[in-house]
Amino acid sequence: MNKALLALKLAEKLDLQKKTAEDFVAAFQEIVIDALKRDEEVTIAGFGTFSSRIRAARKGVNPRQPNEVIDVPAVKVPKFKAGKKLKDELKASTVATAEITSATE
């Protein structure tokens, strides 16, 4: 699902104008990005937590010249930790799918 489809689903579910839903998704994205830039976590209970972390500097290999070792600098990267409700819903979905698959074989 991409950003446009997410906005469309949101508009349908909440009976909103499509433009309002698109604005909501864009604003949510901006707010999360701004918080992560300030090293803040964004927690949505039951869904998960967005955070950022520093990936340490390391040695790497130049893909165009495999014999050349390069220094890859430290960089801030996003991280998402799924919440309990999200994990439980996915687990239940996996179990249901497995049961349907085994029943049809």
mmCIF file of N, CA and C in Angstrom:
data_model
loop_
_atom_site.group_PDB
_atom_site.id
_atom_site.type_symbol
_atom_site.label_atom_id
_atom_site.label_comp_id
_atom_site.label_asym_id
_atom_site.label_seq_id
_atom_site.Cartn_x
_atom_site.Cartn_y
_atom_site.Cartn_z
ATOM 1 N N MET A 1 0.854 -1.171 0.000
ATOM 2 C CA MET A 1 0.000 0.000 0.000
ATOM 3 C C MET A 1 0.899 1.234 0.000
ATOM 4 N N ASN A 2 0.617 2.153 -0.900
ATOM 5 C CA ASN A 2 1.396 3.384 -0.952
ATOM 6 C C ASN A 2 0.645 4.524 -0.254
ATOM 7 N N LYS A 3 1.261 5.702 -0.266
ATOM 8 C CA LYS A 3 0.711 6.861 0.443
ATOM 9 C C LYS A 3 -0.683 7.246 -0.086
ATOM 10 N N ALA A 4 -0.854 7.237 -1.393
ATOM 11 C CA ALA A 4 -2.139 7.613 -1.991
ATOM 12 C C ALA A 4 -3.242 6.629 -1.611
ATOM 13 N N LEU A 5 -2.932 5.344 -1.640
ATOM 14 C CA LEU A 5 -3.929 4.334 -1.280
ATOM 15 C C LEU A 5 -4.257 4.405 0.211
ATOM 16 N N LEU A 6 -3.252 4.676 1.035
ATOM 17 C CA LEU A 6 -3.495 4.846 2.470
ATOM 18 C C LEU A 6 -4.463 6.003 2.702
ATOM 19 N N ALA A 7 -4.244 7.120 2.021
ATOM 20 C CA ALA A 7 -5.137 8.275 2.156
ATOM 21 C C ALA A 7 -6.548 7.927 1.690
ATOM 22 N N LEU A 8 -6.659 7.182 0.602
ATOM 23 C CA LEU A 8 -7.968 6.780 0.085
ATOM 24 C C LEU A 8 -8.700 5.885 1.085
ATOM 25 N N LYS A 9 -7.999 4.900 1.654
ATOM 26 C CA LYS A 9 -8.602 4.006 2.657
ATOM 27 C C LYS A 9 -9.033 4.800 3.886
ATOM 28 N N LEU A 10 -8.217 5.749 4.303
ATOM 29 C CA LEU A 10 -8.529 6.593 5.455
ATOM 30 C C LEU A 10 -9.783 7.427 5.172
ATOM 31 N N ALA A 11 -9.866 7.991 3.975
ATOM 32 C CA ALA A 11 -11.036 8.792 3.590
ATOM 33 C C ALA A 11 -12.305 7.943 3.612
ATOM 34 N N GLU A 12 -12.218 6.726 3.089
ATOM 35 C CA GLU A 12 -13.380 5.833 3.072
ATOM 36 C C GLU A 12 -13.795 5.437 4.482
ATOM 37 N N LYS A 13 -12.832 5.057 5.298
ATOM 38 C CA LYS A 13 -13.124 4.560 6.648
ATOM 39 C C LYS A 13 -13.717 5.649 7.543
ATOM 40 N N LEU A 14 -13.205 6.881 7.413
ATOM 41 C CA LEU A 14 -13.649 7.968 8.293
ATOM 42 C C LEU A 14 -14.636 8.918 7.617
ATOM 43 N N ASP A 15 -15.069 8.580 6.400
ATOM 44 C CA ASP A 15 -16.003 9.410 5.642
ATOM 45 C C ASP A 15 -15.476 10.842 5.517
ATOM 46 N N LEU A 16 -14.243 10.939 5.022
ATOM 47 C CA LEU A 16 -13.593 12.236 4.827
ATOM 48 C C LEU A 16 -13.473 12.531 3.340
ATOM 49 N N GLN A 17 -13.255 13.801 3.042
ATOM 50 C CA GLN A 17 -12.889 14.156 1.682
ATOM 51 C C GLN A 17 -11.507 13.578 1.409
ATOM 52 N N LYS A 18 -11.264 13.168 0.174
ATOM 53 C CA LYS A 18 -9.973 12.581 -0.186
ATOM 54 C C LYS A 18 -8.832 13.556 0.118
ATOM 55 N N LYS A 19 -9.018 14.827 -0.192
ATOM 56 C CA LYS A 19 -7.986 15.847 0.036
ATOM 57 C C LYS A 19 -7.665 15.968 1.522
ATOM 58 N N THR A 20 -8.668 15.903 2.378
ATOM 59 C CA THR A 20 -8.460 15.983 3.827
ATOM 60 C C THR A 20 -7.623 14.804 4.305
ATOM 61 N N ALA A 21 -7.935 13.623 3.800
ATOM 62 C CA ALA A 21 -7.181 12.428 4.180
ATOM 63 C C ALA A 21 -5.740 12.517 3.684
ATOM 64 N N GLU A 22 -5.542 13.020 2.464
ATOM 65 C CA GLU A 22 -4.183 13.189 1.934
ATOM 66 C C GLU A 22 -3.394 14.173 2.791
ATOM 67 N N ASP A 23 -4.051 15.268 3.192
ATOM 68 C CA ASP A 23 -3.397 16.257 4.056
ATOM 69 C C ASP A 23 -3.032 15.646 5.400
ATOM 70 N N PHE A 24 -3.918 14.810 5.942
ATOM 71 C CA PHE A 24 -3.656 14.146 7.218
ATOM 72 C C PHE A 24 -2.424 13.248 7.115
ATOM 73 N N VAL A 25 -2.367 12.430 6.073
ATOM 74 C CA VAL A 25 -1.234 11.515 5.896
ATOM 75 C C VAL A 25 0.062 12.307 5.735
ATOM 76 N N ALA A 26 0.030 13.375 4.952
ATOM 77 C CA ALA A 26 1.224 14.202 4.749
ATOM 78 C C ALA A 26 1.657 14.863 6.059
ATOM 79 N N ALA A 27 0.690 15.371 6.833
ATOM 80 C CA ALA A 27 1.013 16.008 8.112
ATOM 81 C C ALA A 27 1.586 14.993 9.093
ATOM 82 N N PHE A 28 1.003 13.804 9.139
ATOM 83 C CA PHE A 28 1.505 12.743 10.017
ATOM 84 C C PHE A 28 2.953 12.421 9.664
ATOM 85 N N GLN A 29 3.213 12.281 8.376
ATOM 86 C CA GLN A 29 4.569 11.978 7.908
ATOM 87 C C GLN A 29 5.544 13.081 8.336
ATOM 88 N N GLU A 30 5.170 14.340 8.143
ATOM 89 C CA GLU A 30 6.029 15.467 8.533
ATOM 90 C C GLU A 30 6.306 15.474 10.031
ATOM 91 N N ILE A 31 5.274 15.246 10.828
ATOM 92 C CA ILE A 31 5.414 15.267 12.285
ATOM 93 C C ILE A 31 6.356 14.166 12.754
ATOM 94 N N VAL A 32 6.201 12.970 12.207
ATOM 95 C CA VAL A 32 7.073 11.850 12.591
ATOM 96 C C VAL A 32 8.515 12.147 12.186
ATOM 97 N N ILE A 33 8.722 12.626 10.971
ATOM 98 C CA ILE A 33 10.078 12.932 10.504
ATOM 99 C C ILE A 33 10.718 14.010 11.370
ATOM 100 N N ASP A 34 9.972 15.074 11.676
ATOM 101 C CA ASP A 34 10.512 16.147 12.521
ATOM 102 C C ASP A 34 10.894 15.625 13.902
ATOM 103 N N ALA A 35 10.062 14.773 14.478
ATOM 104 C CA ALA A 35 10.357 14.210 15.800
ATOM 105 C C ALA A 35 11.616 13.345 15.748
ATOM 106 N N LEU A 36 11.747 12.530 14.721
ATOM 107 C CA LEU A 36 12.920 11.661 14.601
ATOM 108 C C LEU A 36 14.195 12.473 14.389
ATOM 109 N N LYS A 37 14.092 13.575 13.668
ATOM 110 C CA LYS A 37 15.258 14.450 13.487
ATOM 111 C C LYS A 37 15.736 15.008 14.826
ATOM 112 N N ARG A 38 14.784 15.217 15.757
ATOM 113 C CA ARG A 38 15.125 15.747 17.092
ATOM 114 C C ARG A 38 15.414 14.620 18.086
ATOM 115 N N ASP A 39 15.597 13.414 17.590
ATOM 116 C CA ASP A 39 15.886 12.234 18.415
ATOM 117 C C ASP A 39 14.766 11.906 19.395
ATOM 118 N N GLU A 40 13.531 12.243 19.040
ATOM 119 C CA GLU A 40 12.375 11.900 19.862
ATOM 120 C C GLU A 40 11.747 10.622 19.308
ATOM 121 N N GLU A 41 11.107 9.869 20.178
ATOM 122 C CA GLU A 41 10.356 8.691 19.751
ATOM 123 C C GLU A 41 8.908 9.092 19.516
ATOM 124 N N VAL A 42 8.262 8.415 18.584
ATOM 125 C CA VAL A 42 6.832 8.599 18.344
ATOM 126 C C VAL A 42 6.181 7.248 18.607
ATOM 127 N N THR A 43 5.377 7.189 19.679
ATOM 128 C CA THR A 43 4.745 5.933 20.076
ATOM 129 C C THR A 43 3.244 6.007 19.834
ATOM 130 N N ILE A 44 2.735 5.023 19.132
ATOM 131 C CA ILE A 44 1.301 4.882 18.927
ATOM 132 C C ILE A 44 0.932 3.581 19.630
ATOM 133 N N ALA A 45 0.264 3.714 20.777
ATOM 134 C CA ALA A 45 -0.039 2.555 21.625
ATOM 135 C C ALA A 45 -0.710 1.449 20.821
ATOM 136 N N GLY A 46 -0.192 0.241 20.959
ATOM 137 C CA GLY A 46 -0.744 -0.913 20.274
ATOM 138 C C GLY A 46 -0.224 -1.092 18.860
ATOM 139 N N PHE A 47 0.254 -0.026 18.258
ATOM 140 C CA PHE A 47 0.750 -0.100 16.882
ATOM 141 C C PHE A 47 2.263 -0.224 16.841
ATOM 142 N N GLY A 48 2.950 0.713 17.504
ATOM 143 C CA GLY A 48 4.403 0.619 17.517
ATOM 144 C C GLY A 48 5.074 1.939 17.824
ATOM 145 N N THR A 49 6.402 1.902 17.784
ATOM 146 C CA THR A 49 7.211 3.068 18.112
ATOM 147 C C THR A 49 8.202 3.346 16.993
ATOM 148 N N PHE A 50 8.161 4.578 16.508
ATOM 149 C CA PHE A 50 9.146 5.049 15.544
ATOM 150 C C PHE A 50 10.265 5.706 16.336
ATOM 151 N N SER A 51 11.499 5.412 15.995
ATOM 152 C CA SER A 51 12.639 6.047 16.649
ATOM 153 C C SER A 51 13.768 6.132 15.632
ATOM 154 N N SER A 52 14.858 6.775 16.046
ATOM 155 C CA SER A 52 16.034 6.824 15.186
ATOM 156 C C SER A 52 17.222 6.339 15.995
ATOM 157 N N ARG A 53 18.226 5.875 15.284
ATOM 158 C CA ARG A 53 19.451 5.440 15.945
ATOM 159 C C ARG A 53 20.609 5.757 15.017
ATOM 160 N N ILE A 54 21.791 5.749 15.580
ATOM 161 C CA ILE A 54 22.986 5.991 14.786
ATOM 162 C C ILE A 54 23.576 4.646 14.374
ATOM 163 N N ARG A 55 23.719 4.453 13.087
ATOM 164 C CA ARG A 55 24.421 3.263 12.592
ATOM 165 C C ARG A 55 25.903 3.628 12.580
ATOM 166 N N ALA A 56 26.706 2.855 13.279
ATOM 167 C CA ALA A 56 28.125 3.153 13.452
ATOM 168 C C ALA A 56 28.870 3.172 12.118
ATOM 169 N N ALA A 57 29.944 3.950 12.095
ATOM 170 C CA ALA A 57 30.831 3.952 10.934
ATOM 171 C C ALA A 57 31.433 2.557 10.794
ATOM 172 N N ARG A 58 31.728 2.196 9.559
ATOM 173 C CA ARG A 58 32.271 0.858 9.338
ATOM 174 C C ARG A 58 33.079 0.845 8.051
ATOM 175 N N LYS A 59 33.781 -0.235 7.857
ATOM 176 C CA LYS A 59 34.515 -0.453 6.609
ATOM 177 C C LYS A 59 33.579 -1.173 5.649
ATOM 178 N N GLY A 60 33.655 -0.823 4.387
ATOM 179 C CA GLY A 60 32.834 -1.473 3.387
ATOM 180 C C GLY A 60 33.654 -1.778 2.151
ATOM 181 N N VAL A 61 33.015 -2.403 1.185
ATOM 182 C CA VAL A 61 33.670 -2.748 -0.073
ATOM 183 C C VAL A 61 33.001 -1.955 -1.184
ATOM 184 N N ASN A 62 33.806 -1.338 -2.019
ATOM 185 C CA ASN A 62 33.296 -0.606 -3.165
ATOM 186 C C ASN A 62 32.721 -1.625 -4.152
ATOM 187 N N PRO A 63 31.412 -1.581 -4.435
ATOM 188 C CA PRO A 63 30.813 -2.587 -5.316
ATOM 189 C C PRO A 63 31.358 -2.540 -6.748
ATOM 190 N N ARG A 64 31.849 -1.383 -7.167
ATOM 191 C CA ARG A 64 32.400 -1.276 -8.523
ATOM 192 C C ARG A 64 33.842 -1.758 -8.601
ATOM 193 N N GLN A 65 34.533 -1.693 -7.455
ATOM 194 C CA GLN A 65 35.919 -2.170 -7.381
ATOM 195 C C GLN A 65 36.048 -3.006 -6.117
ATOM 196 N N PRO A 66 35.683 -4.277 -6.174
ATOM 197 C CA PRO A 66 35.623 -5.134 -4.984
ATOM 198 C C PRO A 66 36.915 -5.229 -4.178
ATOM 199 N N ASN A 67 38.043 -4.912 -4.777
ATOM 200 C CA ASN A 67 39.308 -4.962 -4.036
ATOM 201 C C ASN A 67 39.528 -3.719 -3.184
ATOM 202 N N GLU A 68 38.715 -2.684 -3.409
ATOM 203 C CA GLU A 68 38.884 -1.413 -2.706
ATOM 204 C C GLU A 68 38.019 -1.377 -1.437
ATOM 205 N N VAL A 69 38.670 -1.125 -0.299
ATOM 206 C CA VAL A 69 37.961 -0.979 0.974
ATOM 207 C C VAL A 69 37.675 0.506 1.169
ATOM 208 N N ILE A 70 36.434 0.813 1.533
ATOM 209 C CA ILE A 70 36.052 2.210 1.745
ATOM 210 C C ILE A 70 35.524 2.392 3.162
ATOM 211 N N ASP A 71 35.593 3.634 3.645
ATOM 212 C CA ASP A 71 35.037 3.974 4.953
ATOM 213 C C ASP A 71 33.601 4.436 4.754
ATOM 214 N N VAL A 72 32.672 3.766 5.409
ATOM 215 C CA VAL A 72 31.264 4.152 5.371
ATOM 216 C C VAL A 72 31.010 4.947 6.649
ATOM 217 N N PRO A 73 30.604 6.215 6.529
ATOM 218 C CA PRO A 73 30.440 7.050 7.725
ATOM 219 C C PRO A 73 29.231 6.642 8.573
ATOM 220 N N ALA A 74 29.241 7.074 9.831
ATOM 221 C CA ALA A 74 28.090 6.867 10.712
ATOM 222 C C ALA A 74 26.915 7.654 10.140
ATOM 223 N N VAL A 75 25.724 7.122 10.315
ATOM 224 C CA VAL A 75 24.540 7.785 9.780
ATOM 225 C C VAL A 75 23.341 7.503 10.689
ATOM 226 N N LYS A 76 22.441 8.487 10.775
ATOM 227 C CA LYS A 76 21.208 8.309 11.549
ATOM 228 C C LYS A 76 20.195 7.587 10.666
ATOM 229 N N VAL A 77 19.593 6.515 11.200
ATOM 230 C CA VAL A 77 18.629 5.726 10.435
ATOM 231 C C VAL A 77 17.332 5.573 11.231
ATOM 232 N N PRO A 78 16.198 5.435 10.528
ATOM 233 C CA PRO A 78 14.932 5.224 11.230
ATOM 234 C C PRO A 78 14.812 3.788 11.717
ATOM 235 N N LYS A 79 14.011 3.622 12.759
ATOM 236 C CA LYS A 79 13.767 2.299 13.329
ATOM 237 C C LYS A 79 12.287 2.237 13.708
ATOM 238 N N PHE A 80 11.677 1.068 13.559
ATOM 239 C CA PHE A 80 10.290 0.880 13.969
ATOM 240 C C PHE A 80 10.203 -0.392 14.783
ATOM 241 N N LYS A 81 9.597 -0.293 15.949
ATOM 242 C CA LYS A 81 9.376 -1.469 16.785
ATOM 243 C C LYS A 81 7.867 -1.676 16.879
ATOM 244 N N ALA A 82 7.407 -2.817 16.406
ATOM 245 C CA ALA A 82 5.974 -3.114 16.392
ATOM 246 C C ALA A 82 5.433 -3.258 17.809
ATOM 247 N N GLY A 83 4.224 -2.756 18.019
ATOM 248 C CA GLY A 83 3.554 -2.864 19.310
ATOM 249 C C GLY A 83 2.866 -4.214 19.469
ATOM 250 N N LYS A 84 2.405 -4.477 20.683
ATOM 251 C CA LYS A 84 1.804 -5.772 21.013
ATOM 252 C C LYS A 84 0.573 -6.078 20.158
ATOM 253 N N LYS A 85 -0.328 -5.108 20.010
ATOM 254 C CA LYS A 85 -1.554 -5.355 19.241
ATOM 255 C C LYS A 85 -1.218 -5.695 17.788
ATOM 256 N N LEU A 86 -0.292 -4.964 17.192
ATOM 257 C CA LEU A 86 0.106 -5.234 15.814
ATOM 258 C C LEU A 86 0.706 -6.630 15.689
ATOM 259 N N LYS A 87 1.585 -6.986 16.606
ATOM 260 C CA LYS A 87 2.195 -8.321 16.589
ATOM 261 C C LYS A 87 1.135 -9.411 16.740
ATOM 262 N N ASP A 88 0.222 -9.215 17.690
ATOM 263 C CA ASP A 88 -0.828 -10.215 17.928
ATOM 264 C C ASP A 88 -1.740 -10.378 16.714
ATOM 265 N N GLU A 89 -2.115 -9.263 16.079
ATOM 266 C CA GLU A 89 -2.979 -9.317 14.892
ATOM 267 C C GLU A 89 -2.283 -10.060 13.752
ATOM 268 N N LEU A 90 -1.000 -9.788 13.551
ATOM 269 C CA LEU A 90 -0.265 -10.467 12.482
ATOM 270 C C LEU A 90 -0.089 -11.945 12.786
ATOM 271 N N LYS A 91 0.156 -12.248 14.059
ATOM 272 C CA LYS A 91 0.310 -13.650 14.449
ATOM 273 C C LYS A 91 -0.993 -14.403 14.195
ATOM 274 N N ALA A 92 -2.128 -13.814 14.574
ATOM 275 C CA ALA A 92 -3.434 -14.443 14.363
ATOM 276 C C ALA A 92 -3.703 -14.616 12.868
ATOM 277 N N SER A 93 -3.307 -13.637 12.079
ATOM 278 C CA SER A 93 -3.479 -13.702 10.629
ATOM 279 C C SER A 93 -2.655 -14.837 10.037
ATOM 280 N N THR A 94 -1.442 -15.015 10.536
ATOM 281 C CA THR A 94 -0.564 -16.082 10.054
ATOM 282 C C THR A 94 -1.139 -17.446 10.390
ATOM 283 N N VAL A 95 -1.651 -17.590 11.608
ATOM 284 C CA VAL A 95 -2.245 -18.858 12.035
ATOM 285 C C VAL A 95 -3.462 -19.174 11.175
ATOM 286 N N ALA A 96 -4.322 -18.185 10.942
ATOM 287 C CA ALA A 96 -5.522 -18.398 10.132
ATOM 288 C C ALA A 96 -5.149 -18.774 8.704
ATOM 289 N N THR A 97 -4.153 -18.114 8.138
ATOM 290 C CA THR A 97 -3.704 -18.420 6.779
ATOM 291 C C THR A 97 -3.135 -19.827 6.702
ATOM 292 N N ALA A 98 -2.363 -20.214 7.706
ATOM 293 C CA ALA A 98 -1.774 -21.557 7.737
ATOM 294 C C ALA A 98 -2.864 -22.621 7.825
ATOM 295 N N GLU A 99 -3.905 -22.356 8.620
ATOM 296 C CA GLU A 99 -5.001 -23.318 8.759
ATOM 297 C C GLU A 99 -5.760 -23.473 7.446
ATOM 298 N N ILE A 100 -5.992 -22.370 6.753
ATOM 299 C CA ILE A 100 -6.698 -22.415 5.467
ATOM 300 C C ILE A 100 -5.850 -23.161 4.444
ATOM 301 N N THR A 101 -4.562 -22.881 4.418
ATOM 302 C CA THR A 101 -3.659 -23.535 3.467
ATOM 303 C C THR A 101 -3.604 -25.033 3.698
ATOM 304 N N SER A 102 -3.481 -25.443 4.960
ATOM 305 C CA SER A 102 -3.396 -26.882 5.245
ATOM 306 C C SER A 102 -4.730 -27.585 4.979
ATOM 307 N N ALA A 103 -5.841 -26.876 5.118
ATOM 308 C CA ALA A 103 -7.155 -27.477 4.873
ATOM 309 C C ALA A 103 -7.398 -27.697 3.383
ATOM 310 N N THR A 104 -6.793 -26.873 2.538
ATOM 311 C CA THR A 104 -7.013 -26.992 1.098
ATOM 312 C C THR A 104 -6.033 -27.946 0.427
ATOM 313 N N GLU A 105 -5.032 -28.406 1.140
ATOM 314 C CA GLU A 105 -4.037 -29.310 0.540
ATOM 315 C C GLU A 105 -4.505 -30.733 0.554
#
